[in-house]
PDB file of C-alpha atoms in Angstrom:
ATOM      1  CA  MET A   1     -46.861   8.544 -20.285  1.00 71.00           C
ATOM      2  CA  CYS A   2     -47.523   7.695 -16.660  1.00 79.00           C
ATOM      3  CA  PHE A   3     -46.758  10.616 -14.344  1.00 79.00           C
ATOM      4  CA  LYS A   4     -47.819  11.989 -10.993  1.00 81.00           C
ATOM      5  CA  PRO A   5     -49.719  15.291 -11.370  1.00 83.00           C
ATOM      6  CA  TRP A   6     -48.112  18.254  -9.678  1.00 82.00           C
ATOM      7  CA  PRO A   7     -50.326  20.053  -7.130  1.00 84.00           C
ATOM      8  CA  ARG A   8     -52.175  23.045  -8.510  1.00 87.00           C
ATOM      9  CA  PRO A   9     -51.046  26.498  -7.342  1.00 87.00           C
ATOM     10  CA  THR A  10     -52.771  27.675  -4.195  1.00 91.00           C
ATOM     11  CA  PRO A  11     -52.837  31.161  -2.649  1.00 92.00           C
ATOM     12  CA  TYR A  12     -50.871  31.908   0.466  1.00 92.00           C
ATOM     13  CA  GLU A  13     -52.947  31.478   3.617  1.00 92.00           C
ATOM     14  CA  ASP A  14     -52.760  34.542   5.850  1.00 93.00           C
ATOM     15  CA  THR A  15     -53.928  33.379   9.289  1.00 94.00           C
ATOM     16  CA  PRO A  16     -53.983  35.008  12.753  1.00 94.00           C
ATOM     17  CA  ARG A  17     -51.586  32.338  14.026  1.00 96.00           C
ATOM     18  CA  LYS A  18     -48.982  33.286  11.427  1.00 94.00           C
ATOM     19  CA  ARG A  19     -49.318  36.958  12.320  1.00 95.00           C
ATOM     20  CA  ALA A  20     -48.975  36.232  16.043  1.00 96.00           C
ATOM     21  CA  ALA A  21     -45.924  34.032  15.395  1.00 96.00           C
ATOM     22  CA  TYR A  22     -44.291  36.833  13.404  1.00 95.00           C
ATOM     23  CA  ARG A  23     -44.900  39.331  16.213  1.00 95.00           C
ATOM     24  CA  ARG A  24     -43.272  36.928  18.700  1.00 96.00           C
ATOM     25  CA  LYS A  25     -40.322  36.622  16.349  1.00 95.00           C
ATOM     26  CA  GLN A  26     -39.929  40.400  16.328  1.00 94.00           C
ATOM     27  CA  GLU A  27     -39.993  40.491  20.119  1.00 94.00           C
ATOM     28  CA  ARG A  28     -37.343  37.757  20.396  1.00 95.00           C
ATOM     29  CA  GLU A  29     -35.029  39.569  18.003  1.00 94.00           C
ATOM     30  CA  GLN A  30     -35.327  42.786  20.010  1.00 94.00           C
ATOM     31  CA  ALA A  31     -34.905  41.005  23.368  1.00 94.00           C
ATOM     32  CA  ALA A  32     -31.738  39.281  22.158  1.00 94.00           C
ATOM     33  CA  LEU A  33     -29.944  42.679  21.931  1.00 92.00           C
ATOM     34  CA  PRO A  34     -31.667  45.061  24.361  1.00 92.00           C
ATOM     35  CA  LEU A  35     -29.260  47.951  23.713  1.00 92.00           C
ATOM     36  CA  PHE A  36     -30.004  47.832  19.992  1.00 92.00           C
ATOM     37  CA  ALA A  37     -33.725  47.121  20.300  1.00 92.00           C
ATOM     38  CA  PRO A  38     -34.841  50.472  18.783  1.00 93.00           C
ATOM     39  CA  ALA A  39     -32.536  50.035  15.789  1.00 94.00           C
ATOM     40  CA  ILE A  40     -33.730  46.468  15.261  1.00 92.00           C
ATOM     41  CA  ALA A  41     -37.368  47.557  15.449  1.00 93.00           C
ATOM     42  CA  GLU A  42     -36.802  50.185  12.754  1.00 93.00           C
ATOM     43  CA  ARG A  43     -35.453  47.584  10.324  1.00 93.00           C
ATOM     44  CA  GLN A  44     -38.237  45.078  10.954  1.00 93.00           C
ATOM     45  CA  LEU A  45     -41.179  44.932   8.575  1.00 93.00           C
ATOM     46  CA  GLY A  46     -44.697  45.431   9.802  1.00 93.00           C
ATOM     47  CA  VAL A  47     -47.046  42.472  10.065  1.00 93.00           C
ATOM     48  CA  ALA A  48     -49.025  43.460   6.958  1.00 94.00           C
ATOM     49  CA  GLU A  49     -45.848  44.057   4.952  1.00 94.00           C
ATOM     50  CA  GLU A  50     -44.430  40.678   6.046  1.00 93.00           C
ATOM     51  CA  MET A  51     -47.601  38.859   4.985  1.00 94.00           C
ATOM     52  CA  LEU A  52     -47.438  40.593   1.607  1.00 94.00           C
ATOM     53  CA  ARG A  53     -43.789  39.577   1.199  1.00 94.00           C
ATOM     54  CA  ARG A  54     -44.604  35.962   2.045  1.00 94.00           C
ATOM     55  CA  THR A  55     -47.460  35.958  -0.461  1.00 94.00           C
ATOM     56  CA  GLY A  56     -45.128  36.965  -3.283  1.00 94.00           C
ATOM     57  CA  GLN A  57     -42.465  34.476  -2.175  1.00 95.00           C
ATOM     58  CA  TRP A  58     -45.046  31.673  -2.019  1.00 94.00           C
ATOM     59  CA  GLU A  59     -46.192  32.351  -5.583  1.00 93.00           C
ATOM     60  CA  ARG A  60     -42.625  32.457  -6.884  1.00 94.00           C
ATOM     61  CA  GLN A  61     -41.752  29.186  -5.143  1.00 94.00           C
ATOM     62  CA  GLN A  62     -44.728  27.403  -6.700  1.00 93.00           C
ATOM     63  CA  LEU A  63     -43.870  28.659 -10.164  1.00 93.00           C
ATOM     64  CA  GLU A  64     -40.219  27.678  -9.741  1.00 94.00           C
ATOM     65  CA  GLY A  65     -41.161  24.200  -8.498  1.00 92.00           C
ATOM     66  CA  ARG A  66     -43.431  23.578 -11.483  1.00 92.00           C
ATOM     67  CA  ARG A  67     -40.762  24.877 -13.859  1.00 94.00           C
ATOM     68  CA  GLN A  68     -38.063  22.609 -12.400  1.00 93.00           C
ATOM     69  CA  ARG A  69     -40.326  19.564 -12.542  1.00 92.00           C
ATOM     70  CA  ALA A  70     -41.283  20.281 -16.164  1.00 92.00           C
ATOM     71  CA  GLN A  71     -37.615  20.602 -17.099  1.00 95.00           C
ATOM     72  CA  ALA A  72     -36.870  17.287 -15.373  1.00 94.00           C
ATOM     73  CA  TRP A  73     -39.586  15.562 -17.409  1.00 93.00           C
ATOM     74  CA  HIS A  74     -38.252  17.142 -20.611  1.00 95.00           C
ATOM     75  CA  ARG A  75     -34.756  15.800 -19.889  1.00 95.00           C
ATOM     76  CA  VAL A  76     -35.824  12.214 -19.176  1.00 94.00           C
ATOM     77  CA  ARG A  77     -38.217  12.168 -22.144  1.00 94.00           C
ATOM     78  CA  ALA A  78     -35.366  13.320 -24.361  1.00 95.00           C
ATOM     79  CA  ARG A  79     -33.351  10.350 -23.091  1.00 94.00           C
ATOM     80  CA  LEU A  80     -36.321   8.087 -23.822  1.00 93.00           C
ATOM     81  CA  PHE A  81     -36.574   9.264 -27.430  1.00 94.00           C
ATOM     82  CA  GLU A  82     -32.924   8.389 -27.995  1.00 93.00           C
ATOM     83  CA  HIS A  83     -34.030   4.733 -28.165  1.00 92.00           C
ATOM     84  CA  PRO A  84     -35.545   3.122 -31.271  1.00 92.00           C
ATOM     85  CA  THR A  85     -39.317   3.075 -31.623  1.00 92.00           C
ATOM     86  CA  SER A  86     -39.791  -0.573 -30.639  1.00 90.00           C
ATOM     87  CA  ARG A  87     -37.575  -0.296 -27.578  1.00 91.00           C
ATOM     88  CA  ARG A  88     -39.211   2.993 -26.624  1.00 92.00           C
ATOM     89  CA  ARG A  89     -42.618   1.325 -26.633  1.00 92.00           C
ATOM     90  CA  ALA A  90     -41.286  -1.484 -24.453  1.00 90.00           C
ATOM     91  CA  ILE A  91     -39.847   1.011 -21.961  1.00 92.00           C
ATOM     92  CA  ARG A  92     -43.116   2.946 -21.786  1.00 91.00           C
ATOM     93  CA  ALA A  93     -45.046  -0.282 -21.205  1.00 89.00           C
ATOM     94  CA  LEU A  94     -42.554  -1.209 -18.496  1.00 90.00           C
ATOM     95  CA  TRP A  95     -42.934   2.216 -16.871  1.00 90.00           C
ATOM     96  CA  ARG A  96     -46.706   1.731 -16.615  1.00 88.00           C
ATOM     97  CA  ILE A  97     -46.385  -1.476 -14.566  1.00 87.00           C
ATOM     98  CA  CYS A  98     -43.218  -0.812 -12.576  1.00 88.00           C
ATOM     99  CA  PRO A  99     -43.558  -0.146  -8.821  1.00 87.00           C
ATOM    100  CA  TYR A 100     -41.589   3.123  -8.985  1.00 88.00           C
ATOM    101  CA  PRO A 101     -43.343   6.402  -8.146  1.00 90.00           C
ATOM    102  CA  ALA A 102     -44.382   8.296 -11.282  1.00 90.00           C
ATOM    103  CA  ASP A 103     -41.654  10.878 -10.826  1.00 91.00           C
ATOM    104  CA  PRO A 104     -39.047  12.089 -13.353  1.00 93.00           C
ATOM    105  CA  SER A 105     -36.154  11.171 -11.069  1.00 92.00           C
ATOM    106  CA  TYR A 106     -37.381   7.559 -10.806  1.00 93.00           C
ATOM    107  CA  PHE A 107     -37.989   7.397 -14.547  1.00 93.00           C
ATOM    108  CA  GLY A 108     -34.424   8.575 -15.082  1.00 94.00           C
ATOM    109  CA  ALA A 109     -33.210   5.861 -12.709  1.00 93.00           C
ATOM    110  CA  LEU A 110     -35.164   3.275 -14.721  1.00 93.00           C
ATOM    111  CA  LEU A 111     -33.555   4.468 -17.959  1.00 93.00           C
ATOM    112  CA  HIS A 112     -30.135   4.250 -16.320  1.00 94.00           C
ATOM    113  CA  GLU A 113     -30.755   0.682 -15.131  1.00 92.00           C
ATOM    114  CA  ILE A 114     -31.871  -0.285 -18.631  1.00 92.00           C
ATOM    115  CA  ALA A 115     -28.822   1.380 -20.198  1.00 92.00           C
ATOM    116  CA  THR A 116     -26.439  -0.406 -17.822  1.00 91.00           C
ATOM    117  CA  GLY A 117     -28.104  -3.788 -18.381  1.00 88.00           C
ATOM    118  CA  ARG A 118     -29.480  -4.213 -14.872  1.00 89.00           C
ATOM    119  CA  ILE A 119     -33.071  -4.339 -16.181  1.00 90.00           C
ATOM    120  CA  ASP A 120     -34.239  -5.943 -19.411  1.00 87.00           C
ATOM    121  CA  PRO A 121     -37.532  -4.422 -20.659  1.00 86.00           C
ATOM    122  CA  ALA A 122     -38.512  -7.794 -22.102  1.00 81.00           C
ATOM    123  CA  TRP A 123     -37.969  -9.578 -18.757  1.00 83.00           C
ATOM    124  CA  PRO A 124     -38.545  -7.102 -15.939  1.00 82.00           C
ATOM    125  CA  PRO A 125     -37.916  -8.121 -12.313  1.00 81.00           C
ATOM    126  CA  TRP A 126     -41.590  -7.549 -11.510  1.00 77.00           C
ATOM    127  CA  GLY A 127     -44.952  -8.388 -13.038  1.00 63.00           C
ATOM    128  CA  ALA A 128     -46.715 -11.642 -13.814  1.00 54.00           C
ATOM    129  CA  SER A 129     -44.511 -12.458 -16.801  1.00 52.00           C
ATOM    130  CA  HIS A 130     -41.433 -12.871 -14.626  1.00 51.00           C
ATOM    131  CA  THR A 131     -40.823 -16.249 -13.006  1.00 58.00           C
ATOM    132  CA  LEU A 132     -37.987 -17.173 -10.700  1.00 60.00           C
ATOM    133  CA  THR A 133     -35.870 -20.126 -11.747  1.00 71.00           C
ATOM    134  CA  PRO A 134     -33.818 -21.736  -8.977  1.00 74.00           C
ATOM    135  CA  ARG A 135     -30.182 -22.572  -9.551  1.00 80.00           C
ATOM    136  CA  THR A 136     -29.848 -26.313 -10.074  1.00 87.00           C
ATOM    137  CA  THR A 137     -26.940 -28.666 -10.715  1.00 88.00           C
ATOM    138  CA  PRO A 138     -28.484 -31.816 -12.213  1.00 85.00           C
ATOM    139  CA  ASN A 139     -25.120 -33.365 -13.148  1.00 88.00           C
ATOM    140  CA  PRO A 140     -22.496 -32.077 -10.702  1.00 90.00           C
ATOM    141  CA  ALA A 141     -18.917 -33.201 -11.083  1.00 91.00           C
ATOM    142  CA  SER A 142     -18.021 -32.767  -7.405  1.00 92.00           C
ATOM    143  CA  PHE A 143     -19.602 -32.275  -4.010  1.00 93.00           C
ATOM    144  CA  ALA A 144     -18.415 -28.652  -3.895  1.00 92.00           C
ATOM    145  CA  GLU A 145     -20.119 -27.961  -7.221  1.00 92.00           C
ATOM    146  CA  ALA A 146     -23.436 -29.430  -6.076  1.00 92.00           C
ATOM    147  CA  PHE A 147     -23.582 -28.062  -2.525  1.00 93.00           C
ATOM    148  CA  ARG A 148     -22.310 -24.967  -0.777  1.00 92.00           C
ATOM    149  CA  GLN A 149     -21.863 -24.445   2.936  1.00 92.00           C
ATOM    150  CA  ILE A 150     -24.399 -22.066   4.483  1.00 91.00           C
ATOM    151  CA  GLY A 151     -23.988 -22.718   8.199  1.00 90.00           C
ATOM    152  CA  GLN A 152     -21.854 -24.142  10.980  1.00 90.00           C
ATOM    153  CA  ARG A 153     -22.323 -24.809  14.677  1.00 89.00           C
ATOM    154  CA  THR A 154     -20.732 -26.771  17.520  1.00 85.00           C
ATOM    155  CA  VAL A 155     -22.676 -29.635  19.079  1.00 81.00           C
ATOM    156  CA  GLY A 156     -21.943 -31.683  22.170  1.00 73.00           C
ATOM    157  CA  GLY A 157     -19.021 -30.971  24.428  1.00 66.00           C
ATOM    158  CA  GLY A 158     -18.749 -30.746  28.184  1.00 66.00           C
ATOM    159  CA  PRO A 159     -16.313 -30.222  31.072  1.00 68.00           C
ATOM    160  CA  LYS A 160     -13.887 -32.870  29.767  1.00 63.00           C
ATOM    161  CA  THR A 161     -14.936 -33.123  26.135  1.00 64.00           C
ATOM    162  CA  VAL A 162     -14.709 -30.909  23.097  1.00 67.00           C
ATOM    163  CA  GLY A 163     -17.734 -30.268  20.909  1.00 71.00           C
ATOM    164  CA  ALA A 164     -17.892 -31.464  17.320  1.00 78.00           C
ATOM    165  CA  ASP A 165     -18.460 -29.167  14.358  1.00 85.00           C
ATOM    166  CA  GLU A 166     -21.686 -29.613  12.427  1.00 90.00           C
ATOM    167  CA  PHE A 167     -21.897 -28.140   8.925  1.00 92.00           C
ATOM    168  CA  LEU A 168     -24.985 -27.261   6.908  1.00 94.00           C
ATOM    169  CA  PHE A 169     -24.900 -27.440   3.099  1.00 94.00           C
ATOM    170  CA  TYR A 170     -27.449 -26.370   0.502  1.00 93.00           C
ATOM    171  CA  GLY A 171     -27.982 -27.503  -3.071  1.00 92.00           C
ATOM    172  CA  ASN A 172     -30.543 -28.405  -5.710  1.00 92.00           C
ATOM    173  CA  LEU A 173     -30.086 -31.430  -7.949  1.00 91.00           C
ATOM    174  CA  GLY A 174     -33.234 -30.663  -9.933  1.00 87.00           C
ATOM    175  CA  SER A 175     -35.987 -32.076  -7.707  1.00 86.00           C
ATOM    176  CA  GLY A 176     -36.017 -29.299  -5.110  1.00 88.00           C
ATOM    177  CA  ASN A 177     -34.038 -27.626  -2.363  1.00 90.00           C
ATOM    178  CA  LEU A 178     -31.831 -29.990  -0.367  1.00 93.00           C
ATOM    179  CA  PHE A 179     -30.255 -29.282   3.009  1.00 93.00           C
ATOM    180  CA  LEU A 180     -27.424 -31.538   4.134  1.00 93.00           C
ATOM    181  CA  THR A 181     -26.244 -31.737   7.742  1.00 93.00           C
ATOM    182  CA  SER A 182     -22.735 -33.187   8.025  1.00 92.00           C
ATOM    183  CA  ARG A 183     -21.191 -34.355  11.294  1.00 89.00           C
ATOM    184  CA  VAL A 184     -18.200 -36.529  12.155  1.00 85.00           C
ATOM    185  CA  ARG A 185     -18.965 -39.431  14.496  1.00 81.00           C
ATOM    186  CA  LEU A 186     -16.764 -41.954  16.300  1.00 74.00           C
ATOM    187  CA  ILE A 187     -16.579 -45.497  14.981  1.00 67.00           C
ATOM    188  CA  GLU A 188     -16.218 -46.786  18.545  1.00 61.00           C
ATOM    189  CA  PRO A 189     -19.458 -45.737  20.320  1.00 55.00           C
ATOM    190  CA  ASN A 190     -17.949 -46.305  23.796  1.00 53.00           C
ATOM    191  CA  GLU A 191     -15.439 -43.492  23.354  1.00 51.00           C
ATOM    192  CA  SER A 192     -16.134 -40.503  25.595  1.00 45.00           C
ATOM    193  CA  PHE A 193     -14.781 -37.672  23.488  1.00 42.00           C
ATOM    194  CA  TYR A 194     -15.732 -35.782  20.336  1.00 43.00           C
ATOM    195  CA  THR A 195     -13.524 -35.167  17.364  1.00 43.00           C
ATOM    196  CA  THR A 196     -12.054 -31.688  17.278  1.00 44.00           C
ATOM    197  CA  TRP A 197     -10.673 -31.232  13.780  1.00 46.00           C
ATOM    198  CA  ASN A 198     -12.370 -29.735  10.786  1.00 48.00           C
ATOM    199  CA  HIS A 199     -14.347 -32.437   9.033  1.00 47.00           C
ATOM    200  CA  ARG A 200     -15.396 -30.744   5.826  1.00 49.00           C
ATOM    201  CA  LEU A 201     -15.650 -33.072   2.869  1.00 48.00           C
ATOM    202  CA  ARG A 202     -12.147 -33.005   1.485  1.00 47.00           C
ATOM    203  CA  ASP A 203      -9.006 -35.161   1.464  1.00 44.00           C
ATOM    204  CA  SER A 204      -8.163 -37.543   4.301  1.00 41.00           C
ATOM    205  CA  HIS A 205      -6.906 -36.374   7.689  1.00 44.00           C
ATOM    206  CA  VAL A 206      -4.414 -37.848  10.120  1.00 40.00           C
ATOM    207  CA  GLY A 207      -6.190 -40.448  12.219  1.00 45.00           C
ATOM    208  CA  SER A 208      -9.362 -40.261  10.146  1.00 44.00           C
ATOM    209  CA  SER A 209      -9.778 -44.030  10.192  1.00 45.00           C
ATOM    210  CA  GLU A 210     -11.331 -43.757  13.673  1.00 70.00           C
ATOM    211  CA  HIS A 211     -14.226 -41.627  12.486  1.00 80.00           C
ATOM    212  CA  TRP A 212     -17.027 -41.677   9.954  1.00 86.00           C
ATOM    213  CA  VAL A 213     -19.077 -38.879   8.409  1.00 89.00           C
ATOM    214  CA  ASP A 214     -22.823 -38.795   8.959  1.00 91.00           C
ATOM    215  CA  ILE A 215     -24.769 -36.811   6.330  1.00 93.00           C
ATOM    216  CA  ALA A 216     -28.483 -36.214   6.903  1.00 93.00           C
ATOM    217  CA  VAL A 217     -30.473 -35.073   3.852  1.00 94.00           C
ATOM    218  CA  ARG A 218     -33.642 -33.002   4.187  1.00 92.00           C
ATOM    219  CA  GLY A 219     -35.833 -32.136   1.237  1.00 91.00           C
ATOM    220  CA  PRO A 220     -37.230 -33.862  -1.859  1.00 90.00           C
ATOM    221  CA  CYS A 221     -34.577 -36.492  -2.506  1.00 88.00           C
ATOM    222  CA  SER A 222     -35.116 -39.585  -4.631  1.00 89.00           C
ATOM    223  CA  ASP A 223     -33.174 -42.820  -4.257  1.00 90.00           C
ATOM    224  CA  GLU A 224     -31.091 -41.896  -7.285  1.00 91.00           C
ATOM    225  CA  ASP A 225     -30.254 -38.487  -5.799  1.00 91.00           C
ATOM    226  CA  LEU A 226     -29.371 -40.148  -2.502  1.00 92.00           C
ATOM    227  CA  ARG A 227     -26.916 -42.450  -4.256  1.00 91.00           C
ATOM    228  CA  ARG A 228     -25.492 -39.508  -6.204  1.00 93.00           C
ATOM    229  CA  ILE A 229     -24.906 -37.549  -2.981  1.00 93.00           C
ATOM    230  CA  ALA A 230     -23.162 -40.551  -1.423  1.00 92.00           C
ATOM    231  CA  ARG A 231     -20.962 -40.973  -4.492  1.00 93.00           C
ATOM    232  CA  LEU A 232     -19.949 -37.298  -4.512  1.00 93.00           C
ATOM    233  CA  ALA A 233     -19.277 -37.332  -0.772  1.00 92.00           C
ATOM    234  CA  ARG A 234     -17.083 -40.440  -0.979  1.00 92.00           C
ATOM    235  CA  ALA A 235     -15.112 -38.824  -3.794  1.00 92.00           C
ATOM    236  CA  ALA A 236     -14.463 -35.785  -1.576  1.00 90.00           C
ATOM    237  CA  ASP A 237     -13.503 -37.643   1.622  1.00 88.00           C
ATOM    238  CA  THR A 238     -11.708 -40.925   2.276  1.00 85.00           C
ATOM    239  CA  ARG A 239     -13.450 -41.641   5.576  1.00 86.00           C
ATOM    240  CA  PRO A 240     -16.510 -43.911   5.734  1.00 89.00           C
ATOM    241  CA  ILE A 241     -19.636 -41.939   4.855  1.00 90.00           C
ATOM    242  CA  VAL A 242     -23.295 -42.665   5.553  1.00 92.00           C
ATOM    243  CA  VAL A 243     -25.953 -40.624   3.743  1.00 92.00           C
ATOM    244  CA  ARG A 244     -29.474 -40.899   5.111  1.00 92.00           C
ATOM    245  CA  ARG A 245     -32.746 -39.234   4.298  1.00 91.00           C
ATOM    246  CA  ILE A 246     -34.634 -37.409   7.074  1.00 87.00           C
ATOM    247  CA  ASP A 247     -38.408 -37.185   7.219  1.00 71.00           C
ATOM    248  CA  PRO A 248     -39.047 -33.451   7.855  1.00 62.00           C
ATOM    249  CA  LEU A 249     -42.351 -34.140   9.638  1.00 55.00           C
ATOM    250  CA  ALA A 250     -41.433 -37.045  11.865  1.00 48.00           C
ATOM    251  CA  GLY A 251     -37.765 -36.172  12.204  1.00 49.00           C
ATOM    252  CA  LEU A 252     -36.817 -39.802  11.550  1.00 52.00           C
ATOM    253  CA  SER A 253     -34.152 -41.122   9.263  1.00 55.00           C
ATOM    254  CA  GLY A 254     -35.250 -42.973   6.173  1.00 57.00           C
ATOM    255  CA  ARG A 255     -33.342 -45.022   3.696  1.00 53.00           C
ATOM    256  CA  GLU A 256     -29.569 -44.957   3.946  1.00 55.00           C
ATOM    257  CA  ALA A 257     -27.060 -45.135   1.154  1.00 52.00           C
ATOM    258  CA  ALA A 258     -24.254 -47.652   1.406  1.00 46.00           C
ATOM    259  CA  ARG A 259     -21.139 -46.654   3.286  1.00 49.00           C
TER     260      ARG A 259
END
């Protein structure tokens, strides 16, 4: 059983600094009530008597601390032996490699997490045997199922114009992490204003025929994934949609999917 050894008992250190500090304490107590200074002095212990009292208190505190820690280990070990033999061995092996301090309170917390299902001894959240598996949606039925919004900002705008909302989506179709930047653009490039309404991928809006949705894809995206993203986006929005792949190094757009 992995545990942190408790410090061995040590004798109380009687030093001149402690004696001088106690004498100053006596003087402060007497100076606080000058009229009762003689009575206070009579009830105060001498320096030698105080050091003897502290020695006995120090020994009792060490014994009590060791007793309480031993009782804590007895309680958590009793909880451990409530499990079957095979599971008990797995928990002990997990306790040897877990990053928790070798303390009975932390071992009790580990047993509680195992009992509540937060930690599986066969697949602990630490160690070399545990591997992270990203959440993927290889065959999504909708755009909302494949991608979730993780950011939003306003771009453009000026004294006489209103900025357009730009949304950031995240998803993983199986090849890697994909980040989609969606922005509504004007079909007529000579217009001098930005669209102001929410342009999330959903049903059509009033006057949406004058705008198109530009979706830039960053991340490992094959041609098939690019076509799948375009198909899901068109199913979620009736406006014209262009999906293009962005080179993360050069910052240039690559192949585009059909509108």
